[in-house]
Each structure stands twice: as C-alpha cells, then as structure tokens.
Tab-separated table of C-alpha atoms in Angstrom:
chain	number	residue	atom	x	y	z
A	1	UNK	CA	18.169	27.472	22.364
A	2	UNK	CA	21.482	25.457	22.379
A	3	UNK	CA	22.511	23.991	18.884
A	4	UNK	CA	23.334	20.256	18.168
A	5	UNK	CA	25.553	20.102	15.461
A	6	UNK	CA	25.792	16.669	13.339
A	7	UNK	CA	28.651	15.108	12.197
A	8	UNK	CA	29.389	15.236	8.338
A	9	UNK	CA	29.752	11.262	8.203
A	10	UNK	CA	26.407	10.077	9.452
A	11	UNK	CA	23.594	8.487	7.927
A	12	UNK	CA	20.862	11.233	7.016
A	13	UNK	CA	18.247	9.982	8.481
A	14	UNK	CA	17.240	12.660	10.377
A	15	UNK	CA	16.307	14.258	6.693
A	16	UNK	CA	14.385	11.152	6.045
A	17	UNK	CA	12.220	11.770	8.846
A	18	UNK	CA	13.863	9.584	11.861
A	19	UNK	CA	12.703	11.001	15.112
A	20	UNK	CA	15.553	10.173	16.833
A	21	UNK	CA	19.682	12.112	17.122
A	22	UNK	CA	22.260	9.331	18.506
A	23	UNK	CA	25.528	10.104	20.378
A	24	UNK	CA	27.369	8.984	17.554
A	25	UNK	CA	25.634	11.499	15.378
A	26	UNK	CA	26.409	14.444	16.850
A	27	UNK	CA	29.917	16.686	16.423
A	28	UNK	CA	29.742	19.515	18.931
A	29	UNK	CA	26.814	21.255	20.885
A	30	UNK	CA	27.050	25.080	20.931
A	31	UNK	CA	25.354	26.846	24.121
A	32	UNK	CA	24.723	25.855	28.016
A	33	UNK	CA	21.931	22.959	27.777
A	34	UNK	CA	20.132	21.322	30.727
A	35	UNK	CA	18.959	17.832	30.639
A	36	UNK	CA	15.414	17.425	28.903
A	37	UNK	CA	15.306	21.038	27.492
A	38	UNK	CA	14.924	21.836	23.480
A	39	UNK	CA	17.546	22.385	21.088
A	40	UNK	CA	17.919	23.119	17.608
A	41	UNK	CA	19.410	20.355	15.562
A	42	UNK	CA	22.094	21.761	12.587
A	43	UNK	CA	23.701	19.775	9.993
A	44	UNK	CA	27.418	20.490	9.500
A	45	UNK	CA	27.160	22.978	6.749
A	46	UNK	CA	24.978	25.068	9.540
A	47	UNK	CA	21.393	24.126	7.579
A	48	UNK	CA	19.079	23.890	10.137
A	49	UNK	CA	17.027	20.944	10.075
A	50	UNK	CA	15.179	20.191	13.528
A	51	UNK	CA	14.129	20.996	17.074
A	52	UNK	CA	13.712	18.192	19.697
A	53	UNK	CA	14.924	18.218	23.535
A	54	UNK	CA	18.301	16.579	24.580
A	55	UNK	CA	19.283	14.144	26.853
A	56	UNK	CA	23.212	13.837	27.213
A	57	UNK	CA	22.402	10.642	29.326
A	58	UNK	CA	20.812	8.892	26.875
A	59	UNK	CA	22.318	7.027	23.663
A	60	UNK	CA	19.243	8.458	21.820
A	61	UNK	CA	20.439	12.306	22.838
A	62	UNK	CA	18.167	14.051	20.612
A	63	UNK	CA	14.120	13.449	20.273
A	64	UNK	CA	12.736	15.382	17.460
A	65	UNK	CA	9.904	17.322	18.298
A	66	UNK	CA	9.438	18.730	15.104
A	67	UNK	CA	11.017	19.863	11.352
A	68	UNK	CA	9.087	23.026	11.164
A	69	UNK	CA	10.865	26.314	11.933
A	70	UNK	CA	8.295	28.167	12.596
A	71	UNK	CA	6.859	25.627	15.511
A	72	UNK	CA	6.884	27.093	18.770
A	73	UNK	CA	8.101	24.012	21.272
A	74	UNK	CA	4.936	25.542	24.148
A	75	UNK	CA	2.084	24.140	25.742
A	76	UNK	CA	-0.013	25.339	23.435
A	77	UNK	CA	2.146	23.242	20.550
A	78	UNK	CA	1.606	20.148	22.898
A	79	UNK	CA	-2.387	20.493	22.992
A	80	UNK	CA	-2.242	20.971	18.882
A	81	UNK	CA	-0.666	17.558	18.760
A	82	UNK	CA	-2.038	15.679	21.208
A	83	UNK	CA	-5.441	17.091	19.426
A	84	UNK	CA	-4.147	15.746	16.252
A	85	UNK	CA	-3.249	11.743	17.224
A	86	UNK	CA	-7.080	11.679	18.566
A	87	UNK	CA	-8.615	13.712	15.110
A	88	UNK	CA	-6.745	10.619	13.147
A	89	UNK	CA	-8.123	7.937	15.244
A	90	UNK	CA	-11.357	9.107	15.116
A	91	UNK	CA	-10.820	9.415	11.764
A	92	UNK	CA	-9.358	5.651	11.470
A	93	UNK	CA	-11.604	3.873	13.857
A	94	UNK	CA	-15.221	5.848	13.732
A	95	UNK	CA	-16.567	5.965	17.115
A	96	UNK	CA	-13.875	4.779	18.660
A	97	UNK	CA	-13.523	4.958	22.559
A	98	UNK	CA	-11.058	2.674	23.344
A	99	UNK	CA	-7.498	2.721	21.645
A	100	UNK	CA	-3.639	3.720	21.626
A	101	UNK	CA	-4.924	7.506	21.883
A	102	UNK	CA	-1.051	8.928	21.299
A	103	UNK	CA	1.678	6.893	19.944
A	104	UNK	CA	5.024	8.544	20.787
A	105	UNK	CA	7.335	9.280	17.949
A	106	UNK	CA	4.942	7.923	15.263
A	107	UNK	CA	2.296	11.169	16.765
A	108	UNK	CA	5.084	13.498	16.761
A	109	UNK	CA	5.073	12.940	20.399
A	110	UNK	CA	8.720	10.916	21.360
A	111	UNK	CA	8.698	9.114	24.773
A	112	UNK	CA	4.941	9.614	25.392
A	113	UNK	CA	2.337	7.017	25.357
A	114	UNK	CA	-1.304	7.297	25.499
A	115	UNK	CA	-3.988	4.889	25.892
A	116	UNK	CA	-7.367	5.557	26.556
A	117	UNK	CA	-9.923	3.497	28.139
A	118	UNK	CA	-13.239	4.261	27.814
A	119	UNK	CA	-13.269	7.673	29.788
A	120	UNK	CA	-10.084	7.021	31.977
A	121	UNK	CA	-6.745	7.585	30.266
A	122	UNK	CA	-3.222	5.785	31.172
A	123	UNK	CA	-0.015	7.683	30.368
A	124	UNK	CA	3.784	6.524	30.043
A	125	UNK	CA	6.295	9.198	29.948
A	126	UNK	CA	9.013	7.259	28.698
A	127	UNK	CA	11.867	9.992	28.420
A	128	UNK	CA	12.844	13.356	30.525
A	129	UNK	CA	11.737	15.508	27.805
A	130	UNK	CA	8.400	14.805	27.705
A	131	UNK	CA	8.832	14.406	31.908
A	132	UNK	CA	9.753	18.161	32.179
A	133	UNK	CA	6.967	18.830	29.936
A	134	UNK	CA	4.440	16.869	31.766
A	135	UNK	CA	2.249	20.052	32.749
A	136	UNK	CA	1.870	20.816	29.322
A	137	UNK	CA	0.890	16.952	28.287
A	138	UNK	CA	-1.602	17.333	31.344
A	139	UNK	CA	-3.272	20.137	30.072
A	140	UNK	CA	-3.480	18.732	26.457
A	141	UNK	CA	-5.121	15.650	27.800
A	142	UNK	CA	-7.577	17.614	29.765
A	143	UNK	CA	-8.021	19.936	27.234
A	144	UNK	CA	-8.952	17.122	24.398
A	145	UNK	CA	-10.337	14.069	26.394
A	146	UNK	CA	-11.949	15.499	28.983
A	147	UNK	CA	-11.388	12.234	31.050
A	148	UNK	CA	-12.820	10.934	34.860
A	149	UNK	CA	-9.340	10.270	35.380
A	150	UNK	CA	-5.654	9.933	34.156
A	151	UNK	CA	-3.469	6.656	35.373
A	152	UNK	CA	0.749	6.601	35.152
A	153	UNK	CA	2.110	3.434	33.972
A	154	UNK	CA	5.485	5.183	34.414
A	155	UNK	CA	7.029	1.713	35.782
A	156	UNK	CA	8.903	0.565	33.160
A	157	UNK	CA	12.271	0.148	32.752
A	158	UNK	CA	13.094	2.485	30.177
A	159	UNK	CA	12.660	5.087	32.844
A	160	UNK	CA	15.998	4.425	34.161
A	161	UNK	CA	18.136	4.677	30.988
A	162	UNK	CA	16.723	7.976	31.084
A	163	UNK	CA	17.893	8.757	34.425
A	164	UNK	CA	14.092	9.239	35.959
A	165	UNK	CA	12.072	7.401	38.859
A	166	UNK	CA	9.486	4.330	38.343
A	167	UNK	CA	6.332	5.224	39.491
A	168	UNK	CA	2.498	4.562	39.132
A	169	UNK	CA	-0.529	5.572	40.481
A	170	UNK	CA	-3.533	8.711	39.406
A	171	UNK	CA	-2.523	11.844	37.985
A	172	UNK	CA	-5.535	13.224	37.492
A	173	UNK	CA	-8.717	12.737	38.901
A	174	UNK	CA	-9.618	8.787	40.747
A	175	UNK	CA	-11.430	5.979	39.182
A	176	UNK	CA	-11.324	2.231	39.438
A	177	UNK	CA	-8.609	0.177	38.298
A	178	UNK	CA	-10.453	-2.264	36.338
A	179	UNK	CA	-12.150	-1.091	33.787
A	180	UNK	CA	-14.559	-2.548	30.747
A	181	UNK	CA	-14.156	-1.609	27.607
A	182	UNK	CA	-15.311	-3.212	24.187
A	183	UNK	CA	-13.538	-3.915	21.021
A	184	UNK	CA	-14.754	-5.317	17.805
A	185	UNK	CA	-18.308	-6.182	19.694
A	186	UNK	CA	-16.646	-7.795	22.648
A	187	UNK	CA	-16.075	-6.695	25.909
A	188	UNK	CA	-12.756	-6.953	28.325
A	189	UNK	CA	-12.175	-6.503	31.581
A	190	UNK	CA	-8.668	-4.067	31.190
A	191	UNK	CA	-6.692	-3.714	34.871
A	192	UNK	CA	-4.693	-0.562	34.663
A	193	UNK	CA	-2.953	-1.074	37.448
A	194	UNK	CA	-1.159	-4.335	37.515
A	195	UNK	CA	-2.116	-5.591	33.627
A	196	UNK	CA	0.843	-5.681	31.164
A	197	UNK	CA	1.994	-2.714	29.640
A	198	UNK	CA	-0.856	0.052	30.057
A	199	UNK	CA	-3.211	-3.308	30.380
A	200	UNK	CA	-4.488	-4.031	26.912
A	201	UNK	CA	-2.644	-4.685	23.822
A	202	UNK	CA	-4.803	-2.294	21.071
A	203	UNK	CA	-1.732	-3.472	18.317
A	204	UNK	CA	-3.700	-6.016	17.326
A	205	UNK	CA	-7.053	-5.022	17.028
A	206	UNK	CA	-7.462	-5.425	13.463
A	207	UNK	CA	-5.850	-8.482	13.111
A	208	UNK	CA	-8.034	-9.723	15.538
A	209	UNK	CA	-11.257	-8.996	13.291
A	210	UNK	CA	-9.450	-10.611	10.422
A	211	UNK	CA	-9.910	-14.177	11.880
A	212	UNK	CA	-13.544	-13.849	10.998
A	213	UNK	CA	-13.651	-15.735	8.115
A	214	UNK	CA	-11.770	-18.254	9.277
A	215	UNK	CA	-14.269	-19.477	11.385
A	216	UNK	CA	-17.399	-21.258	11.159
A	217	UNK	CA	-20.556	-22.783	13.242
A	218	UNK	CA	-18.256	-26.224	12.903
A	219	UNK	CA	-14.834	-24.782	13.876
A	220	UNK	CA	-12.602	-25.851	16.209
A	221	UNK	CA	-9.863	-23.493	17.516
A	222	UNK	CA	-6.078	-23.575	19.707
A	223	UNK	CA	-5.487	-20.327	21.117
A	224	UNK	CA	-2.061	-20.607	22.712
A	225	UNK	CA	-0.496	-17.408	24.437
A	226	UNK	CA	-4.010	-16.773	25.100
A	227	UNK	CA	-3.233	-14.048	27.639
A	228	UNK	CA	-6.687	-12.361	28.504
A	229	UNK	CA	-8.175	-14.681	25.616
A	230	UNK	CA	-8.305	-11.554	23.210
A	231	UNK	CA	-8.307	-13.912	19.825
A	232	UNK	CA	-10.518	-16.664	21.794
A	233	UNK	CA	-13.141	-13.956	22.410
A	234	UNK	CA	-13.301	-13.355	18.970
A	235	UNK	CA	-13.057	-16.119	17.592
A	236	UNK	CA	-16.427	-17.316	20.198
A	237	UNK	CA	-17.963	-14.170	18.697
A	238	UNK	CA	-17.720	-15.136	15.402
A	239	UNK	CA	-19.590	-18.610	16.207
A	240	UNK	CA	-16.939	-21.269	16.674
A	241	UNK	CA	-17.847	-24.336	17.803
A	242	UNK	CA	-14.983	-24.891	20.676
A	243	UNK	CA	-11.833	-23.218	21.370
A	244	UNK	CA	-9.236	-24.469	23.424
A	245	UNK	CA	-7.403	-21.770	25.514
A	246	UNK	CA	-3.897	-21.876	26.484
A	247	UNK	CA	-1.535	-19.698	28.560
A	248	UNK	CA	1.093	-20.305	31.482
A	249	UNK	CA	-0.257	-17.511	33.349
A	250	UNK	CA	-2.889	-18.424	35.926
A	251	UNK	CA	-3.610	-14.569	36.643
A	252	UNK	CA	-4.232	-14.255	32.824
A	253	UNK	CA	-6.067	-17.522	32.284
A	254	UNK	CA	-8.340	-16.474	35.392
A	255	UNK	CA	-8.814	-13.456	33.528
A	256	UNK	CA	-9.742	-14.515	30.530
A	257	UNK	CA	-12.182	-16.807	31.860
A	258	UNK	CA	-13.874	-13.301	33.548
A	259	UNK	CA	-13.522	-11.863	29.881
A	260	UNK	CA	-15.408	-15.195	28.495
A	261	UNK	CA	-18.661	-14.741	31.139
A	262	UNK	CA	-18.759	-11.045	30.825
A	263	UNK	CA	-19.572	-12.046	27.160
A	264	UNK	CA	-21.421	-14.915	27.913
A	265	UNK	CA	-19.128	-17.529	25.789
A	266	UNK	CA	-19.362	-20.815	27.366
A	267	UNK	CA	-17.812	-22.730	24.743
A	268	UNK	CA	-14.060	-22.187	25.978
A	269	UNK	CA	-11.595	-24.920	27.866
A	270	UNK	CA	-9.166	-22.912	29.823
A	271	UNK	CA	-5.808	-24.496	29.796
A	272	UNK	CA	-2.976	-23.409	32.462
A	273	UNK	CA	0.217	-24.931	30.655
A	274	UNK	CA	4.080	-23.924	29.093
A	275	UNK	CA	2.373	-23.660	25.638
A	276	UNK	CA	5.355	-24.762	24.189
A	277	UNK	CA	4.827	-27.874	26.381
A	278	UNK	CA	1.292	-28.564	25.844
A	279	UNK	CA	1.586	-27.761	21.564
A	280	UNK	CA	4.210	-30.489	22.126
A	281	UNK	CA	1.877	-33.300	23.830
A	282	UNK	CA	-0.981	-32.193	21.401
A	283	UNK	CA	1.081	-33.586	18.890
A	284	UNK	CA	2.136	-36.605	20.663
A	285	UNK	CA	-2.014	-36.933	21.175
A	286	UNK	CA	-2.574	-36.676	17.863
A	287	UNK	CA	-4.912	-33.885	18.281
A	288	UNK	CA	-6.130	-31.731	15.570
A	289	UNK	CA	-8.131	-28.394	15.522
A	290	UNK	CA	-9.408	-26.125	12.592
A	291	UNK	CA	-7.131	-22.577	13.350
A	292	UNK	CA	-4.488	-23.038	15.488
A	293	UNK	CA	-3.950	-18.970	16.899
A	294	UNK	CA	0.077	-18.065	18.057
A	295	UNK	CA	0.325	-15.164	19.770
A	296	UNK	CA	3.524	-14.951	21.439
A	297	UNK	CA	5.299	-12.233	23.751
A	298	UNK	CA	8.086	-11.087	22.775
A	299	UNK	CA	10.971	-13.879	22.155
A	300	UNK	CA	13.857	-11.526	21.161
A	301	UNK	CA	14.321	-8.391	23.217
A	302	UNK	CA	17.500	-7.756	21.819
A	303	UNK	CA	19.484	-8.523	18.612
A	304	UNK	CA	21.638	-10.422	20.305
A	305	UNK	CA	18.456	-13.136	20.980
A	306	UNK	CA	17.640	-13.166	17.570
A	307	UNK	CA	18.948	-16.343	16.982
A	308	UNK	CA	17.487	-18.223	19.856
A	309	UNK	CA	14.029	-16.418	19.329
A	310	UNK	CA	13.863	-17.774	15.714
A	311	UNK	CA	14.575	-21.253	17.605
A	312	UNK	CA	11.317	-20.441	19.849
A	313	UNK	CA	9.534	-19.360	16.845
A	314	UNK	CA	9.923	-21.823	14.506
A	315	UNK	CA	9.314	-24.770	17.630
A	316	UNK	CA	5.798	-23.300	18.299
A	317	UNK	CA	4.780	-23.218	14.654
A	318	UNK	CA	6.536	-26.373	13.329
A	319	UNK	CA	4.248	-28.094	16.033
A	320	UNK	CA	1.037	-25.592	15.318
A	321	UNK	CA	1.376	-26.624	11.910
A	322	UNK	CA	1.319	-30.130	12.647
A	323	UNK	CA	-1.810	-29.563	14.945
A	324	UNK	CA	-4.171	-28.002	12.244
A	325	UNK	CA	-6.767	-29.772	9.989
A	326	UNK	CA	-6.110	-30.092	6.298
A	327	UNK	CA	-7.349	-26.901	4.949
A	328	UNK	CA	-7.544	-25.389	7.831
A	329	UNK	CA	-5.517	-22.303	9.428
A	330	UNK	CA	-2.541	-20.928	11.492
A	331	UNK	CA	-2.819	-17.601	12.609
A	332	UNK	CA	0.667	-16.373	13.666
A	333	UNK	CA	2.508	-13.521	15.107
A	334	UNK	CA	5.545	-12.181	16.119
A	335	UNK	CA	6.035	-8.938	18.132
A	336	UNK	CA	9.874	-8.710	18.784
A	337	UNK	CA	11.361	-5.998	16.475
A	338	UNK	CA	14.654	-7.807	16.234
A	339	UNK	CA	12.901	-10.511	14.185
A	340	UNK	CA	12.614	-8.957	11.007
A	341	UNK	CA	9.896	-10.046	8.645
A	342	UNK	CA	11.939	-11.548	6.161
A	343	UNK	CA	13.250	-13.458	9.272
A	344	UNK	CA	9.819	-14.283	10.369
A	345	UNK	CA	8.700	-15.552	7.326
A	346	UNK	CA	11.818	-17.384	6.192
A	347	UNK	CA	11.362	-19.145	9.551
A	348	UNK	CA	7.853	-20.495	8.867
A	349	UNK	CA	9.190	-21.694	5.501
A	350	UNK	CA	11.622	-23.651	7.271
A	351	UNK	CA	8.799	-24.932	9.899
A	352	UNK	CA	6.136	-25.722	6.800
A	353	UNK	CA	8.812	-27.886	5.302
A	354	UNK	CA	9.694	-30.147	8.544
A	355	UNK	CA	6.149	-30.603	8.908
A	356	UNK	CA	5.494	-31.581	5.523
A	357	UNK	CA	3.130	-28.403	4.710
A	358	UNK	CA	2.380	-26.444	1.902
A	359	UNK	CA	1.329	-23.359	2.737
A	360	UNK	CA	-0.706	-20.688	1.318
A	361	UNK	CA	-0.531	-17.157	3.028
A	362	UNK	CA	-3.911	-15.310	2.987
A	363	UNK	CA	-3.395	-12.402	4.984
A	364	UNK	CA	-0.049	-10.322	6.197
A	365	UNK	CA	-0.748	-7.416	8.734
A	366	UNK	CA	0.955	-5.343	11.172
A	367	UNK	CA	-0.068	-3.029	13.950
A	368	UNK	CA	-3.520	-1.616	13.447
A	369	UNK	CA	-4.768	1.893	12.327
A	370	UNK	CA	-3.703	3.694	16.599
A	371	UNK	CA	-0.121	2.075	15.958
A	372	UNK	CA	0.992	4.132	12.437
A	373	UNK	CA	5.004	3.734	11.975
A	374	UNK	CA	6.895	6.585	10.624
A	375	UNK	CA	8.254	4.946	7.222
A	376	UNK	CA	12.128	6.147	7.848
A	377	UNK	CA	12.032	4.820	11.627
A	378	UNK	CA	11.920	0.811	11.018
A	379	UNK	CA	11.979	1.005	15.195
A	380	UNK	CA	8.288	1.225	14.485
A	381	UNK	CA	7.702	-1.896	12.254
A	382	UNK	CA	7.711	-4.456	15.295
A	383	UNK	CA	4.410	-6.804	14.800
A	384	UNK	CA	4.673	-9.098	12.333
A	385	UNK	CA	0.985	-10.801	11.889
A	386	UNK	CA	0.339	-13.665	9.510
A	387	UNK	CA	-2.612	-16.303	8.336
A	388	UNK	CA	-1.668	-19.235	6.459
A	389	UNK	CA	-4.090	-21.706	5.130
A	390	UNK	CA	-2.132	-25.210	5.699
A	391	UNK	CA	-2.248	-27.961	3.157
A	392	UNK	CA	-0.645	-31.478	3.614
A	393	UNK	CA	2.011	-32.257	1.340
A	394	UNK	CA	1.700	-35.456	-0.527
C-alpha cells in the first residue's frame, strides 16, 4: 500500500484515537494511490501508526480504518466489524430490533451508516472508501442481519464533497417503504423512503424514556418541533393528561397524528404552526402547561451560524420557560455540533434570567447507547439534551 506521511507540526490526534487525516496534516504520500483505496498512515519519524483509505478530493483525505498492524483491510475484516457494532447493541439495548445498527467512525466503520428497522435495513455510504468497498459491507450485512431487505439513503449531500452520485432506492432484496417499528413500548410508523435522514431519529431514544417521571395522570404537556410526535408519544404513554403538539410541517404533523392512532392516544391537539410563532402567542395568551418539550433541528450547520443559532435557541426557551407551570419542567435539546455545551447551557442561563427563572437541572444526556462517540473525536459529541425543573423567581 501507498504511505501517507504526516507532517511534524500537527496536532497528534491521530495517536489519540481521531478517525480522521486532514490535508493539512499530511507532508508527502509515497507510492501510486487511487481514489478510495487503503494506505498506511506514518508519522514523520517513519513510526507507523494507521491504515485507512484516501481520498485526495476530500479535506478529510485519510479515514482510519484501523490502528492495528496486523488487521487485514478484506471483506472478511468488514463482516468482523460490522458483527461487532450489532454484539454491542445487543449488548446495550437487550432485545433490541430497532436502532442505529452501525455508527460510522464511532464503529470503526468511517462514512458508513446503518440503521435497522425491524427486519429491513437502510444504509448511507457517506464516503468513496466505504463506496468501493460496498460488496464487502453487503456481504457483512447479509452475513449478520440476515434482513428481507436493504434500502440506500445515499441522497445526501455529503456525497458530493466526496466526488460520488446521490442515489436511493433497494439494494438488496424489496420490501415496503413504510415500516412499524416500536421503541420504548410505542410504536411508529418509520418511511424509509422520503422520511428525514434514514427516517427515524434513534439519538434520542433514551432521552425520550427519561421524561417519565416528569409526567403524571394530571400533566399537561407542549411538544414543539414535534416532528413525528416521538416525545408526545411518550409522554401519552406515560399517562399525561393532554399534550399539545406542535410542528410547521404538515407531512410530519399528519404523521404523527398516524403515529398517535396506531397507539391509540387520543389525548393529543395537533398544531400546524412556526413554533417559534405559536411559543410566542402562547405567551401573549397567557397559557401555561406542566413540561414544555424543545426539540429543535439543527439551528447551526456551520460555525459560522453559531451566533445566530444561539439567537434561535435562547428565543424558543426564553419563551418555553415563560410557558411552564411553577415547578414544572422544560425538556430541551440541541443537536447542532457547532453549539457547544458550554454554549448551550450558558445560553439557557441567559434565557432563565430574562424570564425571571431559577432553574434546577435534573438530568443532562446525550446521544443514546447506538450513538457511542469516540472520546478524542469531539465531531461525535453533537446532541446536547437537558431537563430543567423551572422555579419562579421572587
């Protein structure tokens, strides 16, 4: 194999245990290399340290594959690991069928996704090593999962930077595109096909279940960003009175409302509305509910919209925090990676104290047990997840 040799000036992260070589990093490449196939990865004193495949296209020009020497980069190397994410889920999540079955770099796996539903899998191949690998993934999958059917999801953007095609549609095998699946004792209807991302978000399945004590035969809960009504399912499950749903999606809300009936939740106003509109009139209204649930997309897709994010952020929860009960609750989140906690946090200090709130948090999460993050690659600490029992401040 060719040999990527690193610069004597960079960061060592790469000894730390990030998956990831960047332009930047690297001094000179000794041998012919083609796009997407492995290399060994040197340090400038010639001390090996890595294999991974390259990418000259790509900023990220190096994905680790792995830091043993004596690993064989074959197919049989991509069953072992693909074997290995699904041994630690079942592991993490006994009896688990439905989850983030491979998690790219954080499963030793860069630039491939894997979630599984039920018996039908989806796949992203999110970089052209893993694309000019794909017969080997394919066999893994088979090989471990034994699924009806395998779905690409490769339509995302990310594609491109890598120099490779959108596409979607079954790899292996034909099912239907909507699919049920059940998660903490409630059921969803999941489209593959045209849902967001693969069509679920698993991130936040723990964090889900944590609302349960929150919530009582008397509660009243706001669920804005409801999406598919993921926390207003579970909140209904765990026996709230009335819950208010809120998203500006009419595909989602019409979803959700399928998701509600499939469970048989009747208890549920579906609101179409700008949430940040409708958390603004609730206020006005002088409205009030027991948990008031923020689950935003993504405000801050690059650093650069940090600031303006943190604007977004603190607007929803200055006016959530307005909106709940004495003693009650806001559940809050924040998935944009760019917002760093301390960000996130120093942000709902800032909203607590326009409000006139004193706050006491009760629970700080991220991504659940199918999402791990590789400690030296902070690229991996994106969800931010938060409960705060809220207090009026006399």
């Amino acid at each position: 194999m060719a040999k990527v040799v690193l610069n004597r000036k960079r960061k060592k992260r790469l000894e730390q245990g990030h998956p990831w070589v960047f332009q930047s990093e690297v001094d000179y490449i000794e041998g012919e290399i083609t796009p997407g196939d492995f290399v060994d990865i040197y340090n400038h004193e010639g001390f090996w340290l890595a294999k991974g495949y390259i990418n000259p296209a790509s900023q990220i020009i190096v994905r680790v594959m792995t830091q043993n020497p004596d690993d064989e980069l074959n197919e049989q190397f991509f069953v072992n690991r693909i074997r290995q994410a699904w041994a630690y889920r079942e592991r993490m999540i006994p009896g688990v069928r439905s989850c983030r079955a491979v998690y790219g770099e954080a499963d030793f796996l860069p630039g491939l996704i894997v979630d599984k539903y039920e018996d039908v899998l989806v796949v992203q191949i999110l970089a052209l090593g893993m694309e000019k690998h794909k017969d080997w993934i394919l066999t893994g999958l088979l090989e471990v999962f034994e699924p009806r059917a395998i779905y690409l999801r490769n339509d995302v953007n990310v594609r491109e930077l890598e120099g490779l095609e959108k596409e979607k549609g079954f790899w292996y095998g034909e099912a239907e595109t909507e699919i049920e699946i059940e998660e903490n004792g409630v059921k969803y209807i999941v489209d593959i096909e045209n849902g967001q991302k693969t069509g679920f978000f698993f991130d936040q399945r723990q964090n889900r279940a944590a609302i349960r004590p929150l919530i009582g035969p008397d509660t009243t809960v706001l669920d804005c960003f409801t999406h598919t009504g993921s926390f207003m399912l579970n909140a209904c499950l765990y026996g709230a009175k009335y819950v208010t749903a809120v998203d500006i999606s009419e595909h989602a809300i019409e979803t959700a409302k399928r998701n509600a009936a499939l469970n048989g939740f009747t208890n549920v106003d579906f609101v179409v509305d700008n949430a940040f509109d409708y958390l603004r009139q609730a206020v006005r209204n002088g409205k009030q509910w027991d948990v008031v649930i923020l689950d935003p997309p993504a405000f801050a897709k690059s650093a650069n919209a940090v600031r303006k994010a943190l604007r977004g952020y603190k607007d929803i929860n200055l006016n959530g925090l307005k909106l709940v009960k004495d003693g009650g609750f806001l559940v809050t989140a924040s998935c944009s990676y760019h917002v760093r906690p301390d960000k996130f946090r120093e942000m709902i200090a800032d909203a607590a104290f326009d409000a006139k709130k004193v706050l006491r948090e009760v629970y700080w999460s991220g991504a659940g047990y199918d999402h791990p993050k590789l400690l030296a690659a902070d690229e991996g600490d994106y969800l931010k997840f938060a409960i705060y029992e809220v207090h009026s401040r006399r």
